[in-house]
Amino acid sequence: LIPAIQGYFLYTRVQGCYFHICQALHRKVGELGLKTRYRQHEQTRRKIRMLLATAFLPVPHVITGVSLLEAGTTGPLAALFQYFWQEWMTDERLPFWNVHNVNIRTNNHLEGWHNRLNRKAGKSHNGFYELLELLIAEQGVMDTLIQQVLSGSVTVGVLRRVNKVYAQKQRQVAQYTGEYINGRRTLEQFLEALMYITPEPI
């Protein structure tokens, strides 16, 4: 699907979902038998969470960050890094999951809209014309909303209910990124600060 989108919409940047790459890495942690070690050993947990934080580095710095974290790893943890290099560090994949300077790092807004549309549908397998009617109705709602925003009767701020915790994390990411780019944090300090923002396994 991604090559088709990029082939048809030439100047489109396809962005992966940060939450989903984190989940993929946590699944691999489980497959490699690292869950207990992740829970019980601070150093293992730090390495894995800092590895997830490399997504916030500028793309040219990611290889250095991953190499720094990989140094001295053995056994299943080394296997996790090998998986990460093979699966996520290719020239094609790296820009896809990297979220440096990306404000919306997940596709939660899209999944929320999709869930709302499914609830309106009332069943899981709608026919083509039923789906078409739903989409036309949704377009009408969006047209009305756009007109309300343009006329000033509804503000964009009212429409955007930003989770306070997410907004705080967004400010922290921006602060730490600025400090790293301006040389006030080393690469390792940057990853250490951001490891507390990375999601825990579900």
PDB file of C-alpha atoms in Angstrom:
ATOM      1  CA  LEU A   1       0.000   0.000   0.000  1.00  0.00           C
ATOM      2  CA  ILE A   2       2.786   2.440   0.893  1.00  0.00           C
ATOM      3  CA  PRO A   3       4.515   2.210  -2.530  1.00  0.00           C
ATOM      4  CA  ALA A   4       1.128   2.737  -4.205  1.00  0.00           C
ATOM      5  CA  ILE A   5       0.442   5.860  -2.124  1.00  0.00           C
ATOM      6  CA  GLN A   6       3.920   7.232  -2.774  1.00  0.00           C
ATOM      7  CA  GLY A   7       3.660   6.391  -6.469  1.00  0.00           C
ATOM      8  CA  TYR A   8       0.327   8.154  -6.896  1.00  0.00           C
ATOM      9  CA  PHE A   9       0.867  11.076  -4.489  1.00  0.00           C
ATOM     10  CA  LEU A  10       4.431  11.967  -5.428  1.00  0.00           C
ATOM     11  CA  TYR A  11       5.141  14.543  -2.719  1.00  0.00           C
ATOM     12  CA  THR A  12       3.518  12.639   0.133  1.00  0.00           C
ATOM     13  CA  ARG A  13       5.562  11.626   3.164  1.00  0.00           C
ATOM     14  CA  VAL A  14       4.213   8.419   4.655  1.00  0.00           C
ATOM     15  CA  GLN A  15       4.686   8.376   8.426  1.00  0.00           C
ATOM     16  CA  GLY A  16       4.543   5.256  10.551  1.00  0.00           C
ATOM     17  CA  CYS A  17       2.914   5.096  13.969  1.00  0.00           C
ATOM     18  CA  TYR A  18       5.373   5.384  16.876  1.00  0.00           C
ATOM     19  CA  PHE A  19       3.128   3.387  19.207  1.00  0.00           C
ATOM     20  CA  HIS A  20       3.031   0.479  16.746  1.00  0.00           C
ATOM     21  CA  ILE A  21       6.829   0.276  16.348  1.00  0.00           C
ATOM     22  CA  CYS A  22       7.080   0.271  20.152  1.00  0.00           C
ATOM     23  CA  GLN A  23       4.575  -2.577  20.320  1.00  0.00           C
ATOM     24  CA  ALA A  24       6.484  -4.524  17.634  1.00  0.00           C
ATOM     25  CA  LEU A  25       9.703  -4.152  19.619  1.00  0.00           C
ATOM     26  CA  HIS A  26       7.998  -5.189  22.869  1.00  0.00           C
ATOM     27  CA  ARG A  27       6.587  -8.272  21.097  1.00  0.00           C
ATOM     28  CA  LYS A  28      10.123  -9.162  20.015  1.00  0.00           C
ATOM     29  CA  VAL A  29      11.278  -8.706  23.620  1.00  0.00           C
ATOM     30  CA  GLY A  30       8.719 -11.383  24.547  1.00  0.00           C
ATOM     31  CA  GLU A  31       9.711 -13.698  21.683  1.00  0.00           C
ATOM     32  CA  LEU A  32      13.356 -13.528  22.755  1.00  0.00           C
ATOM     33  CA  GLY A  33      12.485 -14.360  26.362  1.00  0.00           C
ATOM     34  CA  LEU A  34      13.519 -10.936  27.665  1.00  0.00           C
ATOM     35  CA  LYS A  35      10.283 -10.019  29.499  1.00  0.00           C
ATOM     36  CA  THR A  36      11.443 -11.139  32.944  1.00  0.00           C
ATOM     37  CA  ARG A  37      14.840  -9.532  32.427  1.00  0.00           C
ATOM     38  CA  TYR A  38      13.095  -6.332  31.239  1.00  0.00           C
ATOM     39  CA  ARG A  39      11.010  -6.221  34.436  1.00  0.00           C
ATOM     40  CA  GLN A  40      13.773  -7.175  36.869  1.00  0.00           C
ATOM     41  CA  HIS A  41      16.979  -5.647  35.469  1.00  0.00           C
ATOM     42  CA  GLU A  42      17.211  -1.875  35.276  1.00  0.00           C
ATOM     43  CA  GLN A  43      20.060  -1.939  32.698  1.00  0.00           C
ATOM     44  CA  THR A  44      18.079  -4.140  30.287  1.00  0.00           C
ATOM     45  CA  ARG A  45      14.988  -1.961  30.668  1.00  0.00           C
ATOM     46  CA  ARG A  46      17.089   1.191  30.126  1.00  0.00           C
ATOM     47  CA  LYS A  47      18.678  -0.178  26.937  1.00  0.00           C
ATOM     48  CA  ILE A  48      15.336  -1.225  25.459  1.00  0.00           C
ATOM     49  CA  ARG A  49      13.558   2.016  26.348  1.00  0.00           C
ATOM     50  CA  MET A  50      16.479   4.092  25.074  1.00  0.00           C
ATOM     51  CA  LEU A  51      16.383   2.045  21.860  1.00  0.00           C
ATOM     52  CA  LEU A  52      12.737   3.095  21.461  1.00  0.00           C
ATOM     53  CA  ALA A  53      13.777   6.698  22.132  1.00  0.00           C
ATOM     54  CA  THR A  54      16.123   6.650  19.094  1.00  0.00           C
ATOM     55  CA  ALA A  55      12.981   7.372  17.052  1.00  0.00           C
ATOM     56  CA  PHE A  56      13.193  10.978  18.324  1.00  0.00           C
ATOM     57  CA  LEU A  57      16.740  11.519  17.027  1.00  0.00           C
ATOM     58  CA  PRO A  58      17.341  13.236  13.685  1.00  0.00           C
ATOM     59  CA  VAL A  59      17.603  10.471  11.045  1.00  0.00           C
ATOM     60  CA  PRO A  60      21.374  10.973  10.483  1.00  0.00           C
ATOM     61  CA  HIS A  61      21.996  10.423  14.241  1.00  0.00           C
ATOM     62  CA  VAL A  62      19.964   7.225  14.667  1.00  0.00           C
ATOM     63  CA  ILE A  63      22.724   4.830  13.546  1.00  0.00           C
ATOM     64  CA  THR A  64      25.126   6.362  16.076  1.00  0.00           C
ATOM     65  CA  GLY A  65      22.476   6.124  18.798  1.00  0.00           C
ATOM     66  CA  VAL A  66      21.654   2.476  18.117  1.00  0.00           C
ATOM     67  CA  SER A  67      25.369   1.579  17.914  1.00  0.00           C
ATOM     68  CA  LEU A  68      26.020   3.317  21.243  1.00  0.00           C
ATOM     69  CA  LEU A  69      23.232   1.342  22.923  1.00  0.00           C
ATOM     70  CA  GLU A  70      24.228  -1.961  21.321  1.00  0.00           C
ATOM     71  CA  ALA A  71      27.815  -1.807  22.605  1.00  0.00           C
ATOM     72  CA  GLY A  72      28.506  -4.583  25.106  1.00  0.00           C
ATOM     73  CA  THR A  73      25.214  -6.436  24.639  1.00  0.00           C
ATOM     74  CA  THR A  74      25.206 -10.236  24.646  1.00  0.00           C
ATOM     75  CA  GLY A  75      22.748 -13.101  24.348  1.00  0.00           C
ATOM     76  CA  PRO A  76      19.058 -12.291  23.818  1.00  0.00           C
ATOM     77  CA  LEU A  77      19.648  -8.549  24.171  1.00  0.00           C
ATOM     78  CA  ALA A  78      22.218  -8.689  21.355  1.00  0.00           C
ATOM     79  CA  ALA A  79      19.650 -10.674  19.330  1.00  0.00           C
ATOM     80  CA  LEU A  80      17.136  -7.860  19.901  1.00  0.00           C
ATOM     81  CA  PHE A  81      19.585  -5.358  18.463  1.00  0.00           C
ATOM     82  CA  GLN A  82      20.300  -7.666  15.506  1.00  0.00           C
ATOM     83  CA  TYR A  83      16.534  -7.843  14.836  1.00  0.00           C
ATOM     84  CA  PHE A  84      16.295  -4.058  15.120  1.00  0.00           C
ATOM     85  CA  TRP A  85      19.111  -3.527  12.593  1.00  0.00           C
ATOM     86  CA  GLN A  86      17.631  -5.993  10.098  1.00  0.00           C
ATOM     87  CA  GLU A  87      13.979  -5.038  10.465  1.00  0.00           C
ATOM     88  CA  TRP A  88      13.930  -1.312  11.243  1.00  0.00           C
ATOM     89  CA  MET A  89      17.262   0.234  10.244  1.00  0.00           C
ATOM     90  CA  THR A  90      17.070  -0.176   6.467  1.00  0.00           C
ATOM     91  CA  ASP A  91      17.238   2.950   4.297  1.00  0.00           C
ATOM     92  CA  GLU A  92      13.552   2.511   3.425  1.00  0.00           C
ATOM     93  CA  ARG A  93      12.262   1.780   6.940  1.00  0.00           C
ATOM     94  CA  LEU A  94      14.237   4.256   9.063  1.00  0.00           C
ATOM     95  CA  PRO A  95      12.535   7.451   7.798  1.00  0.00           C
ATOM     96  CA  PHE A  96       9.157   5.698   8.102  1.00  0.00           C
ATOM     97  CA  TRP A  97       9.342   5.121  11.874  1.00  0.00           C
ATOM     98  CA  ASN A  98      11.486   8.107  12.810  1.00  0.00           C
ATOM     99  CA  VAL A  99       9.426  10.779  14.591  1.00  0.00           C
ATOM    100  CA  HIS A 100      12.014  13.562  14.936  1.00  0.00           C
ATOM    101  CA  ASN A 101      10.087  16.864  14.661  1.00  0.00           C
ATOM    102  CA  VAL A 102       6.790  15.016  14.081  1.00  0.00           C
ATOM    103  CA  ASN A 103       3.944  16.456  16.163  1.00  0.00           C
ATOM    104  CA  ILE A 104       1.450  13.632  15.674  1.00  0.00           C
ATOM    105  CA  ARG A 105       3.402  10.441  16.344  1.00  0.00           C
ATOM    106  CA  THR A 106       0.527   7.956  16.442  1.00  0.00           C
ATOM    107  CA  ASN A 107      -2.466   7.224  14.266  1.00  0.00           C
ATOM    108  CA  ASN A 108      -4.868   7.311  17.241  1.00  0.00           C
ATOM    109  CA  HIS A 109      -6.894  10.128  15.662  1.00  0.00           C
ATOM    110  CA  LEU A 110      -7.463   7.988  12.576  1.00  0.00           C
ATOM    111  CA  GLU A 111      -8.300   4.903  14.632  1.00  0.00           C
ATOM    112  CA  GLY A 112     -10.757   7.001  16.674  1.00  0.00           C
ATOM    113  CA  TRP A 113     -12.511   8.188  13.518  1.00  0.00           C
ATOM    114  CA  HIS A 114     -12.599   4.618  12.196  1.00  0.00           C
ATOM    115  CA  ASN A 115     -14.149   3.338  15.451  1.00  0.00           C
ATOM    116  CA  ARG A 116     -16.772   6.108  15.343  1.00  0.00           C
ATOM    117  CA  LEU A 117     -17.636   5.186  11.749  1.00  0.00           C
ATOM    118  CA  ASN A 118     -17.906   1.503  12.739  1.00  0.00           C
ATOM    119  CA  ARG A 119     -20.299   2.406  15.572  1.00  0.00           C
ATOM    120  CA  LYS A 120     -22.444   4.407  13.151  1.00  0.00           C
ATOM    121  CA  ALA A 121     -22.478   1.438  10.764  1.00  0.00           C
ATOM    122  CA  GLY A 122     -23.882  -0.786  13.495  1.00  0.00           C
ATOM    123  CA  LYS A 123     -22.499  -3.982  11.988  1.00  0.00           C
ATOM    124  CA  SER A 124     -19.145  -5.301  10.856  1.00  0.00           C
ATOM    125  CA  HIS A 125     -19.816  -6.208   7.211  1.00  0.00           C
ATOM    126  CA  ASN A 126     -21.663  -3.481   5.363  1.00  0.00           C
ATOM    127  CA  GLY A 127     -22.415  -3.674   1.692  1.00  0.00           C
ATOM    128  CA  PHE A 128     -20.858  -1.207  -0.723  1.00  0.00           C
ATOM    129  CA  TYR A 129     -23.913   1.054  -0.895  1.00  0.00           C
ATOM    130  CA  GLU A 130     -24.332   1.058   2.896  1.00  0.00           C
ATOM    131  CA  LEU A 131     -20.703   2.119   3.244  1.00  0.00           C
ATOM    132  CA  LEU A 132     -21.166   4.755   0.560  1.00  0.00           C
ATOM    133  CA  GLU A 133     -24.168   6.202   2.436  1.00  0.00           C
ATOM    134  CA  LEU A 134     -22.124   6.324   5.654  1.00  0.00           C
ATOM    135  CA  LEU A 135     -19.249   8.118   3.926  1.00  0.00           C
ATOM    136  CA  ILE A 136     -21.594  10.633   2.267  1.00  0.00           C
ATOM    137  CA  ALA A 137     -23.215  11.362   5.650  1.00  0.00           C
ATOM    138  CA  GLU A 138     -19.751  11.749   7.227  1.00  0.00           C
ATOM    139  CA  GLN A 139     -18.756  14.150   4.447  1.00  0.00           C
ATOM    140  CA  GLY A 140     -21.854  16.218   5.237  1.00  0.00           C
ATOM    141  CA  VAL A 141     -20.895  16.386   8.914  1.00  0.00           C
ATOM    142  CA  MET A 142     -17.352  17.461   7.996  1.00  0.00           C
ATOM    143  CA  ASP A 143     -18.602  20.108   5.527  1.00  0.00           C
ATOM    144  CA  THR A 144     -20.831  21.551   8.264  1.00  0.00           C
ATOM    145  CA  LEU A 145     -17.952  21.538  10.738  1.00  0.00           C
ATOM    146  CA  ILE A 146     -15.651  23.288   8.263  1.00  0.00           C
ATOM    147  CA  GLN A 147     -18.284  25.979   7.657  1.00  0.00           C
ATOM    148  CA  GLN A 148     -18.712  26.468  11.416  1.00  0.00           C
ATOM    149  CA  VAL A 149     -14.959  26.909  11.857  1.00  0.00           C
ATOM    150  CA  LEU A 150     -14.715  29.291   8.877  1.00  0.00           C
ATOM    151  CA  SER A 151     -17.627  31.394  10.160  1.00  0.00           C
ATOM    152  CA  GLY A 152     -16.129  31.560  13.651  1.00  0.00           C
ATOM    153  CA  SER A 153     -19.053  29.904  15.418  1.00  0.00           C
ATOM    154  CA  VAL A 154     -16.788  26.995  16.406  1.00  0.00           C
ATOM    155  CA  THR A 155     -13.070  27.360  17.082  1.00  0.00           C
ATOM    156  CA  VAL A 156     -10.442  24.801  16.244  1.00  0.00           C
ATOM    157  CA  GLY A 157      -9.484  24.850  19.932  1.00  0.00           C
ATOM    158  CA  VAL A 158     -12.943  23.568  20.853  1.00  0.00           C
ATOM    159  CA  LEU A 159     -12.560  20.725  18.351  1.00  0.00           C
ATOM    160  CA  ARG A 160      -9.142  19.656  19.578  1.00  0.00           C
ATOM    161  CA  ARG A 161      -9.454  18.003  22.945  1.00  0.00           C
ATOM    162  CA  VAL A 162      -5.812  17.429  23.671  1.00  0.00           C
ATOM    163  CA  ASN A 163      -4.994  14.969  26.409  1.00  0.00           C
ATOM    164  CA  LYS A 164      -3.079  16.888  29.110  1.00  0.00           C
ATOM    165  CA  VAL A 165      -0.559  14.081  29.625  1.00  0.00           C
ATOM    166  CA  TYR A 166       0.109  13.910  25.864  1.00  0.00           C
ATOM    167  CA  ALA A 167       0.516  17.701  25.713  1.00  0.00           C
ATOM    168  CA  GLN A 168       3.028  17.570  28.591  1.00  0.00           C
ATOM    169  CA  LYS A 169       5.004  14.809  26.847  1.00  0.00           C
ATOM    170  CA  GLN A 170       4.946  16.860  23.637  1.00  0.00           C
ATOM    171  CA  ARG A 171       6.465  19.840  25.494  1.00  0.00           C
ATOM    172  CA  GLN A 172       9.144  17.607  27.048  1.00  0.00           C
ATOM    173  CA  VAL A 173      10.073  16.126  23.666  1.00  0.00           C
ATOM    174  CA  ALA A 174      10.353  19.627  22.175  1.00  0.00           C
ATOM    175  CA  GLN A 175      12.473  20.842  25.108  1.00  0.00           C
ATOM    176  CA  TYR A 176      14.846  17.854  25.066  1.00  0.00           C
ATOM    177  CA  THR A 177      15.138  17.987  21.274  1.00  0.00           C
ATOM    178  CA  GLY A 178      16.054  21.677  21.394  1.00  0.00           C
ATOM    179  CA  GLU A 179      18.649  21.015  24.089  1.00  0.00           C
ATOM    180  CA  TYR A 180      20.146  18.143  22.066  1.00  0.00           C
ATOM    181  CA  ILE A 181      20.233  20.072  18.787  1.00  0.00           C
ATOM    182  CA  ASN A 182      21.795  23.093  20.540  1.00  0.00           C
ATOM    183  CA  GLY A 183      24.486  20.924  22.175  1.00  0.00           C
ATOM    184  CA  ARG A 184      23.221  21.236  25.765  1.00  0.00           C
ATOM    185  CA  ARG A 185      22.544  17.460  25.951  1.00  0.00           C
ATOM    186  CA  THR A 186      24.715  14.651  24.653  1.00  0.00           C
ATOM    187  CA  LEU A 187      23.149  11.917  22.536  1.00  0.00           C
ATOM    188  CA  GLU A 188      23.131   9.584  25.544  1.00  0.00           C
ATOM    189  CA  GLN A 189      21.580  12.238  27.818  1.00  0.00           C
ATOM    190  CA  PHE A 190      18.904  12.873  25.183  1.00  0.00           C
ATOM    191  CA  LEU A 191      17.990   9.177  24.992  1.00  0.00           C
ATOM    192  CA  GLU A 192      18.034   8.872  28.798  1.00  0.00           C
ATOM    193  CA  ALA A 193      15.603  11.782  29.121  1.00  0.00           C
ATOM    194  CA  LEU A 194      13.261  10.429  26.455  1.00  0.00           C
ATOM    195  CA  MET A 195      13.251   6.838  27.690  1.00  0.00           C
ATOM    196  CA  TYR A 196      10.671   7.903  30.285  1.00  0.00           C
ATOM    197  CA  ILE A 197       8.337   9.023  27.497  1.00  0.00           C
ATOM    198  CA  THR A 198       8.435   5.721  25.595  1.00  0.00           C
ATOM    199  CA  PRO A 199       5.418   3.461  26.120  1.00  0.00           C
ATOM    200  CA  GLU A 200       5.598   0.500  28.455  1.00  0.00           C
ATOM    201  CA  PRO A 201       4.649  -2.912  27.053  1.00  0.00           C
ATOM    202  CA  ILE A 202       0.945  -3.723  27.068  1.00  0.00           C
TER     203      ILE A 202
END
